[in-house]
Coordinates of N, CA and C in Angstrom, one line a residue:
M1 N -133.9 72.2 40.6 CA -133.7 73.2 41.8 C -132.8 74.3 41.9
N2 N -133.4 75.7 41.9 CA -132.4 76.7 42.2 C -131.3 76.5 43.2
S3 N -129.9 76.8 42.6 CA -129.1 76.1 43.5 C -128.8 76.9 45.0
S4 N -129.3 78.1 44.9 CA -129.4 78.5 46.3 C -130.3 78.3 47.3
I5 N -131.5 77.6 46.8 CA -132.6 76.6 47.6 C -131.8 75.6 48.0
S6 N -131.1 75.0 46.9 CA -130.5 73.7 47.4 C -129.4 73.9 48.3
F7 N -128.5 75.0 48.4 CA -127.6 75.2 49.4 C -128.5 75.6 50.8
W8 N -129.6 76.1 50.8 CA -130.3 76.3 52.2 C -131.0 75.0 52.6
N9 N -131.3 74.1 51.8 CA -131.9 72.9 52.2 C -130.7 72.1 52.8
R10 N -129.6 72.0 52.3 CA -128.3 71.4 52.8 C -127.9 71.9 54.2
S11 N -128.2 73.4 54.4 CA -127.4 73.9 55.4 C -128.6 74.3 56.8
A12 N -129.9 73.7 56.3 CA -131.1 74.1 57.3 C -130.5 73.9 58.5
A13 N -130.3 72.6 59.0 CA -130.1 72.1 60.3 C -128.9 73.0 61.0
R14 N -127.9 73.1 60.2 CA -126.7 73.7 60.8 C -127.1 75.3 61.1
Y15 N -127.8 75.9 60.1 CA -128.5 77.1 60.2 C -129.3 77.4 61.5
A16 N -130.1 76.5 61.8 CA -130.8 76.5 62.9 C -130.1 76.2 64.3
Q17 N -129.1 75.7 64.4 CA -128.2 75.7 65.4 C -127.3 76.8 65.7
R18 N -127.1 77.6 64.7 CA -126.2 78.7 64.7 C -126.8 80.1 65.8
P19 N -125.8 80.4 66.7 CA -126.4 81.4 67.7 C -126.6 82.8 66.9
I20 N -127.6 83.9 67.4 CA -127.5 85.1 66.8 C -126.2 85.7 67.0
A21 N -125.6 86.5 66.0 CA -124.5 87.1 65.9 C -124.2 88.1 66.8
D22 N -125.3 88.9 66.8 CA -125.2 90.3 68.0 C -126.7 90.3 68.5
Q23 N -126.9 89.6 69.7 CA -128.1 89.5 70.5 C -128.7 90.9 70.7
N24 N -128.1 91.8 71.0 CA -128.5 93.1 71.4 C -129.0 94.0 70.1
A25 N -128.5 93.9 68.9 CA -128.9 94.5 68.0 C -130.3 93.6 67.4
Y26 N -130.3 92.3 67.4 CA -131.4 91.7 67.3 C -132.8 92.1 67.9
L27 N -132.4 92.3 69.6 CA -133.7 92.5 70.4 C -133.9 94.1 70.0
R28 N -133.0 94.8 69.6 CA -133.4 96.3 69.4 C -134.4 96.5 67.9
K29 N -134.0 95.2 67.0 CA -134.8 95.3 65.8 C -136.0 94.8 66.0
I30 N -136.0 93.7 66.9 CA -137.6 93.2 67.4 C -138.3 94.4 68.0
D31 N -137.8 94.8 69.2 CA -138.6 95.8 69.6 C -138.9 97.1 68.9
V32 N -138.0 97.6 67.8 CA -138.7 98.5 66.9 C -139.9 98.2 66.0
T33 N -139.7 96.7 65.4 CA -140.6 96.3 64.6 C -142.0 96.4 65.3
Q34 N -141.8 95.9 66.7 CA -143.3 96.0 67.1 C -144.0 96.9 67.6
T35 N -143.3 98.1 67.6 CA -143.9 99.3 67.7 C -144.7 99.7 66.6
Y36 N -144.5 98.9 65.4 CA -145.3 99.1 64.2 C -146.5 98.1 64.2
F37 N -146.7 97.0 65.1 CA -147.8 96.2 65.1 C -148.8 96.3 65.9
H38 N -149.9 96.1 65.7 CA -151.1 95.9 66.4 C -152.0 94.8 66.3
Q39 N -152.9 94.5 67.1 CA -153.6 93.1 67.1 C -154.4 93.2 65.8
E40 N -154.7 93.9 65.3 CA -155.6 93.8 63.9 C -154.8 93.9 62.6
M41 N -153.5 93.7 62.7 CA -152.8 93.5 61.4 C -152.5 92.1 60.8
D42 N -152.4 91.9 59.5 CA -152.2 90.7 59.1 C -150.5 90.9 58.4
V43 N -149.8 90.3 58.7 CA -148.5 90.2 58.6 C -148.1 89.0 57.5
L44 N -147.1 89.3 56.5 CA -146.4 88.4 55.8 C -144.7 88.6 56.0
E45 N -144.1 87.5 56.6 CA -142.6 87.4 56.2 C -142.0 86.6 55.3
F46 N -141.4 87.0 54.3 CA -140.7 86.3 53.2 C -139.1 85.9 53.7
G47 N -138.8 84.8 53.2 CA -137.3 84.3 53.6 C -137.4 84.3 55.0
C48 N -138.4 83.4 55.8 CA -138.4 83.3 57.2 C -137.2 82.7 57.8
G49 N -136.7 81.8 57.0 CA -135.8 80.7 57.6 C -136.4 79.8 58.4
T50 N -135.7 79.4 59.6 CA -136.3 78.5 60.5 C -137.2 78.9 61.5
G51 N -137.9 80.2 61.4 CA -139.1 80.9 62.1 C -138.6 81.4 63.3
S52 N -137.5 81.6 63.7 CA -137.3 82.3 65.2 C -138.0 83.4 65.5
T53 N -137.9 84.5 64.1 CA -138.3 85.8 64.5 C -140.0 85.6 64.1
A54 N -140.6 84.8 63.5 CA -141.9 84.7 63.4 C -142.5 84.4 64.6
L55 N -142.1 83.4 65.2 CA -142.4 82.7 66.5 C -142.7 84.0 67.6
I56 N -141.5 84.9 67.5 CA -141.6 86.1 68.5 C -142.8 87.1 68.2
H57 N -142.8 87.5 66.6 CA -143.9 88.4 66.2 C -145.2 88.2 66.2
A58 N -145.6 86.9 66.0 CA -146.9 86.4 65.7 C -148.0 86.7 66.8
P59 N -147.5 86.9 68.1 CA -148.5 87.0 69.2 C -148.9 88.4 69.2
K60 N -148.1 89.2 68.2 CA -148.6 90.7 68.6 C -149.5 91.4 67.3
V61 N -150.0 90.1 66.4 CA -150.7 90.7 65.5 C -151.9 89.6 65.1
R62 N -153.0 90.0 64.2 CA -153.9 89.0 64.1 C -153.6 87.8 63.3
S63 N -152.7 88.1 62.0 CA -152.4 86.6 61.4 C -150.7 87.0 60.8
Y64 N -150.3 86.0 60.9 CA -148.7 85.9 60.4 C -148.5 84.8 59.7
L65 N -148.3 85.2 58.2 CA -147.8 84.0 57.2 C -146.6 84.2 56.9
A66 N -145.6 83.1 57.5 CA -144.0 83.1 57.1 C -143.7 82.0 56.1
T67 N -143.1 82.6 55.0 CA -142.7 81.8 54.0 C -141.1 81.6 53.9
D68 N -140.8 80.6 53.2 CA -139.3 80.2 52.6 C -139.4 79.4 51.6
A69 N -138.3 79.8 50.6 CA -138.3 79.0 49.6 C -137.7 77.4 49.9
S70 N -137.1 77.3 50.8 CA -136.6 76.5 51.3 C -137.4 75.2 52.0
S71 N -137.7 73.9 51.7 CA -138.7 73.3 52.3 C -138.2 72.9 53.6
R72 N -136.7 72.5 53.5 CA -136.1 72.0 54.8 C -136.3 73.2 55.8
M73 N -136.1 74.3 55.6 CA -136.0 75.4 56.7 C -137.5 75.5 57.1
I74 N -138.5 75.5 56.3 CA -140.1 75.3 56.8 C -140.4 74.2 57.6
D75 N -139.7 73.2 57.3 CA -139.8 72.0 58.2 C -139.3 72.1 59.4
I76 N -138.2 72.6 59.8 CA -137.6 73.1 61.0 C -138.7 74.0 61.9
A77 N -139.2 75.2 61.0 CA -140.0 76.2 61.5 C -141.2 75.6 62.0
R78 N -141.7 74.6 61.5 CA -143.0 73.5 61.9 C -142.9 73.0 62.9
E79 N -141.5 72.6 63.3 CA -141.0 71.6 64.2 C -141.2 72.5 65.5
R80 N -140.4 73.8 65.3 CA -140.4 74.7 66.3 C -141.7 75.2 66.8
M81 N -142.5 75.3 65.9 CA -143.8 75.8 66.2 C -144.9 74.7 67.0
A82 N -144.6 73.5 67.0 CA -145.3 72.4 67.6 C -145.4 72.7 69.2
G83 N -144.4 73.2 69.7 CA -144.4 73.6 71.3 C -144.9 74.7 71.7
N84 N -145.6 75.6 70.5 CA -146.3 76.8 70.7 C -147.7 77.3 70.2
A85 N -148.5 77.3 71.0 CA -150.0 77.3 70.8 C -150.2 78.5 70.1
L86 N -149.9 78.8 68.8 CA -150.1 80.0 68.0 C -151.0 79.5 66.7
S87 N -152.1 79.7 66.8 CA -153.2 79.5 65.8 C -153.3 80.4 64.7
N88 N -152.7 81.8 64.9 CA -152.7 82.7 64.1 C -151.4 82.6 63.0
L89 N -150.5 81.7 63.3 CA -148.8 81.7 62.6 C -149.1 80.2 61.7
R90 N -148.8 80.7 60.5 CA -148.7 79.6 59.4 C -147.2 79.6 58.8
F91 N -146.8 78.5 58.6 CA -145.3 78.3 58.0 C -145.5 77.9 56.5
V92 N -145.3 78.3 55.4 CA -145.4 77.8 54.1 C -144.3 77.9 53.0
V93 N -144.0 76.8 52.2 CA -142.9 76.9 51.4 C -143.5 77.7 50.2
A94 N -142.9 78.7 50.0 CA -143.4 79.8 48.8 C -142.1 81.0 48.5
T95 N -142.3 81.3 47.4 CA -141.6 82.7 47.2 C -142.5 83.7 46.9
L96 N -141.9 84.9 46.8 CA -142.8 86.2 46.4 C -143.4 86.0 45.2
D97 N -142.8 85.2 44.1 CA -143.7 85.1 42.9 C -144.8 84.1 43.1
D98 N -144.9 83.3 44.2 CA -145.8 82.4 44.5 C -147.3 83.1 45.4
M99 N -146.6 84.2 45.8 CA -147.5 85.3 46.7 C -148.3 86.3 45.8
Q100 N -148.0 86.3 44.6 CA -148.5 87.6 43.8 C -150.1 87.7 43.9
H101 N -150.7 86.7 43.9 CA -152.4 86.9 44.0 C -152.8 87.5 45.3
R102 N -151.9 87.8 46.2 CA -152.4 88.3 47.4 C -152.1 90.0 47.3
Q103 N -152.6 90.4 46.4 CA -152.9 92.0 46.1 C -153.2 92.9 47.4
Q104 N -152.5 93.8 48.1 CA -152.9 94.7 49.0 C -153.6 93.7 50.2
A105 N -153.1 92.6 50.5 CA -153.6 91.9 51.4 C -152.9 92.0 52.9
F106 N -151.8 92.7 53.0 CA -150.8 92.8 54.2 C -151.0 93.9 54.7
D107 N -150.9 94.3 56.1 CA -150.5 95.6 56.9 C -149.2 95.7 57.0
A108 N -148.2 94.7 57.1 CA -146.8 94.6 57.2 C -146.1 93.5 56.5
I109 N -145.1 93.7 55.8 CA -144.1 92.8 55.3 C -142.9 92.8 55.8
L110 N -142.3 91.6 56.2 CA -140.9 91.5 56.6 C -140.1 90.9 55.5
G111 N -138.9 91.4 55.3 CA -137.7 90.7 54.5 C -136.5 90.8 55.3
L112 N -136.3 89.8 56.2 CA -135.1 89.9 56.9 C -133.9 89.2 56.5
N113 N -133.0 89.7 56.2 CA -131.7 89.1 55.8 C -132.1 88.2 54.3
I114 N -132.7 88.9 53.6 CA -133.2 88.0 52.3 C -133.0 88.9 51.1
L115 N -132.8 90.2 50.9 CA -133.0 91.0 49.9 C -131.5 90.7 49.2
H116 N -130.7 90.8 50.1 CA -129.1 90.6 49.2 C -128.9 89.3 48.9
L117 N -129.8 88.4 49.0 CA -129.8 87.1 48.5 C -130.5 86.5 47.2
L118 N -131.1 88.0 46.7 CA -132.0 87.8 45.8 C -131.2 88.3 44.3
R119 N -131.6 87.9 43.1 CA -130.9 88.2 42.1 C -131.8 89.7 41.6
D120 N -132.9 89.8 41.9 CA -133.5 91.2 41.5 C -134.1 91.8 42.8
P121 N -133.3 92.3 43.6 CA -134.2 92.8 44.7 C -135.0 94.1 44.5
E122 N -134.7 94.6 43.1 CA -135.8 95.8 42.9 C -137.0 95.4 42.6
R123 N -137.0 94.1 41.9 CA -138.4 93.5 41.6 C -139.1 93.0 42.9
A124 N -138.2 92.4 43.6 CA -138.9 91.8 44.9 C -139.5 93.0 45.7
I125 N -138.9 94.3 45.8 CA -139.5 95.2 46.6 C -140.9 95.8 45.9
Q126 N -140.8 95.8 44.6 CA -141.8 96.2 43.7 C -143.2 95.2 44.0
Q127 N -142.7 93.9 44.3 CA -143.8 92.9 44.4 C -144.3 93.1 46.0
V128 N -143.4 93.4 46.8 CA -143.9 93.8 48.1 C -144.6 94.9 48.3
S129 N -144.5 96.0 47.3 CA -145.4 97.1 47.4 C -146.7 96.6 46.7
S130 N -146.9 95.8 46.1 CA -148.2 95.5 45.4 C -149.1 94.6 46.3
M131 N -148.1 94.0 47.4 CA -149.2 93.1 48.3 C -149.4 93.9 49.7
L132 N -148.7 95.1 49.6 CA -149.2 95.9 50.9 C -150.4 96.6 50.8
K133 N -151.2 96.8 51.8 CA -152.3 97.8 52.0 C -151.7 99.1 51.8
P134 N -152.5 100.0 51.4 CA -152.0 101.5 51.5 C -151.8 101.7 53.1
G135 N -150.6 102.3 53.2 CA -150.4 102.9 54.6 C -149.5 101.6 55.3
G136 N -149.5 100.5 54.5 CA -148.3 99.3 54.9 C -147.2 99.7 55.2
V137 N -146.3 98.9 55.9 CA -145.0 99.1 56.2 C -144.3 97.8 55.8
F138 N -142.9 98.2 55.2 CA -142.2 96.9 54.7 C -140.8 97.3 55.6
I139 N -140.6 96.5 56.4 CA -139.4 96.2 57.5 C -138.4 95.2 56.9
S140 N -137.1 95.5 56.7 CA -136.1 94.8 55.9 C -134.7 95.0 56.8
N141 N -134.0 94.0 56.6 CA -132.7 93.8 57.4 C -131.8 93.3 56.2
T142 N -130.7 94.1 55.8 CA -130.0 93.8 54.6 C -128.5 93.9 54.5
A143 N -127.8 93.0 54.3 CA -126.5 93.2 54.1 C -126.0 94.0 52.8
C144 N -125.4 95.2 53.3 CA -125.0 95.9 52.0 C -123.7 95.7 51.9
L145 N -122.9 94.7 51.5 CA -121.6 94.5 51.3 C -120.9 95.3 50.4
Q146 N -121.7 96.2 49.3 CA -120.9 96.9 48.4 C -120.3 98.0 49.1
D147 N -121.1 98.5 50.5 CA -120.3 99.4 51.0 C -119.3 99.0 52.0
T148 N -119.2 98.0 52.4 CA -118.2 97.5 53.4 C -116.9 96.5 53.0
C149 N -117.2 95.9 52.1 CA -116.4 94.7 51.4 C -116.7 94.4 50.1
P150 N -116.7 95.4 49.1 CA -117.0 94.9 47.7 C -115.8 94.1 47.3
Y151 N -114.5 94.0 47.9 CA -113.4 93.2 47.2 C -114.0 91.7 47.6
L152 N -114.9 91.3 48.4 CA -115.4 90.0 48.6 C -116.0 89.5 47.4
K153 N -116.7 90.2 46.6 CA -117.4 89.8 45.2 C -116.9 88.7 44.7
P154 N -115.6 88.6 44.1 CA -115.0 87.3 43.4 C -115.1 86.2 44.4
V155 N -114.6 86.7 45.6 CA -114.8 85.4 46.6 C -116.2 84.5 46.8
A156 N -117.0 85.5 46.8 CA -118.5 85.0 47.1 C -119.0 84.3 45.7
A157 N -118.5 84.9 44.5 CA -118.8 84.0 43.4 C -118.2 82.7 43.2
L158 N -116.8 82.8 43.8 CA -116.2 81.4 43.7 C -116.8 80.3 44.7
A159 N -117.2 81.1 45.8 CA -117.9 80.2 46.9 C -119.2 79.4 46.5
R160 N -120.0 80.1 45.5 CA -121.2 79.7 45.0 C -120.8 78.7 44.0
V161 N -119.9 78.9 43.3 CA -119.7 77.6 42.2 C -119.3 76.7 42.9
L162 N -118.6 76.6 43.9 CA -118.2 75.4 44.7 C -119.2 74.9 45.5
R163 N -120.5 75.5 45.4 CA -121.6 75.0 46.6 C -121.2 75.4 47.9
L164 N -120.3 76.4 48.1 CA -120.2 76.7 49.5 C -120.8 77.6 50.2
A165 N -121.4 78.5 49.3 CA -122.5 79.5 49.6 C -123.5 79.8 48.7
P166 N -124.4 80.2 48.8 CA -125.8 81.0 48.2 C -125.3 82.2 47.3
Y167 N -126.0 82.5 46.4 CA -125.9 83.7 45.6 C -125.9 84.7 46.5
V168 N -125.0 85.8 46.4 CA -125.1 86.9 47.2 C -125.0 88.1 46.3
N169 N -125.9 89.2 46.3 CA -125.9 90.4 45.6 C -125.3 91.6 46.5
F170 N -124.6 92.2 45.8 CA -123.6 93.1 46.6 C -124.3 94.6 46.5
L171 N -125.2 94.7 47.5 CA -125.9 95.9 47.5 C -125.4 97.0 48.4
S172 N -125.5 98.4 47.9 CA -125.1 99.6 48.7 C -126.5 100.1 49.2
R173 N -126.1 100.8 50.6 CA -127.1 101.3 51.2 C -128.0 102.3 50.3
A174 N -127.4 103.0 49.4 CA -127.9 104.0 48.7 C -129.0 103.3 47.6
Q175 N -128.2 102.2 46.9 CA -128.9 101.5 46.0 C -130.3 100.8 46.6
L176 N -130.1 100.5 47.9 CA -131.4 99.9 48.5 C -132.5 100.9 48.8
E177 N -131.9 102.1 48.9 CA -133.1 103.3 49.4 C -133.5 103.7 48.1
R178 N -132.8 103.7 46.8 CA -133.5 104.0 45.6 C -134.4 103.0 45.1
H179 N -134.0 101.7 45.4 CA -135.0 100.8 44.9 C -136.5 101.0 45.7
L180 N -136.6 101.3 46.8 CA -137.7 101.5 48.1 C -138.3 102.6 47.2
E181 N -137.4 103.6 47.1 CA -138.0 105.1 46.6 C -138.9 105.1 45.4
H182 N -138.3 104.1 44.6 CA -138.6 104.0 43.1 C -139.9 103.1 43.1
A183 N -140.2 102.5 44.2 CA -141.5 101.5 44.4 C -142.5 102.3 45.2
G184 N -142.0 103.6 45.4 CA -143.1 104.6 45.9 C -143.1 104.3 47.7
F185 N -142.3 103.8 48.0 CA -142.1 103.8 49.6 C -141.4 105.0 50.1
Q186 N -141.7 105.6 51.3 CA -141.4 106.6 52.2 C -140.6 105.9 53.3
I187 N -139.2 106.1 53.5 CA -138.5 105.4 54.6 C -138.7 106.2 55.9
D188 N -139.1 105.6 56.8 CA -139.6 106.0 58.3 C -138.4 105.9 59.2
Y189 N -137.6 104.7 58.9 CA -136.5 104.4 60.0 C -135.2 103.6 59.5
R190 N -134.2 104.3 59.7 CA -133.1 103.8 59.3 C -132.0 103.4 60.5
W191 N -131.4 102.0 60.5 CA -130.5 102.0 61.7 C -129.2 101.1 60.9
V192 N -128.1 101.4 61.4 CA -126.8 100.7 61.0 C -126.4 100.2 62.3
P193 N -126.2 98.9 62.9 CA -125.7 98.8 64.1 C -124.3 99.0 64.1
E194 N -123.8 99.7 65.1 CA -122.2 99.9 65.3 C -121.4 98.7 65.2
S195 N -121.8 97.5 66.0 CA -121.1 96.2 65.8 C -120.9 95.6 64.4
S196 N -121.9 96.1 63.4 CA -122.1 95.4 62.2 C -122.4 96.4 61.1
K197 N -121.2 97.0 60.6 CA -121.8 98.0 59.5 C -122.4 97.9 58.2
D198 N -122.1 96.3 57.9 CA -122.9 95.9 56.7 C -124.1 95.9 56.6
V199 N -124.8 95.6 58.1 CA -126.2 95.5 57.9 C -127.1 96.8 58.1
Y200 N -128.1 96.7 57.4 CA -128.7 98.0 57.2 C -130.3 97.5 57.4
F201 N -130.5 98.2 58.5 CA -132.4 97.9 58.9 C -133.0 99.2 58.4
L202 N -134.1 98.8 57.9 CA -135.1 99.9 57.3 C -136.4 99.6 57.5
I203 N -137.3 100.5 57.9 CA -138.9 100.5 57.9 C -139.3 101.4 57.0
A204 N -140.0 101.1 55.8 CA -140.3 101.8 54.9 C -141.8 101.9 54.8
R205 N -142.9 103.0 54.5 CA -144.1 102.8 54.4 C -144.7 103.1 53.1
K206 N -145.9 102.5 52.6 CA -146.4 102.7 51.3 C -147.5 103.7 51.7
P207 N -147.4 104.8 50.7 CA -148.4 105.9 51.0 C -149.9 105.7 50.9
E208 N -150.6 106.2 51.9 CA -152.0 105.9 52.1 C -152.6 106.4 50.4

């Protein structure tokens, strides 16, 4: 099993209990995201974790498929959904590679706090583009650590070797935007929260 998936399986229960670091920024991102939603949309969220955001967004759209590579994260997400009557929401153990048969299937795709945990975020963005319908939107929230604390790269590598942390890709905001542009996206919305300069919230649109 991938070492990062093993890490998230081990950490899932603790992760589920962790409070949101910046509640105001989180709520703003929820509000901005939902301005792009409508009731006829089919949405995919990859790297959904324990499903908190999916449970908030699902009532706003027609269908919401939330995936994560960690089976334990999905177990917790399904437990959380048990108390919510959301027939349009499904939690599935899957990666983007597993979803590649769903070409042009979604009106919106969310990748929240996940691109910086992937070894090849550029490829992931290309995969997202292939699964979006023309005019669809990709909503991402990414830690761009290359801009704020590149000196932590050897620390992160050591922590991964010691199984104390997952793999972390030190992206910059400029690099992330280039990946989106190379995939054909046009960026609609950018935001860096004042309280957390390493976080980059982006909404990009696939041309019609």
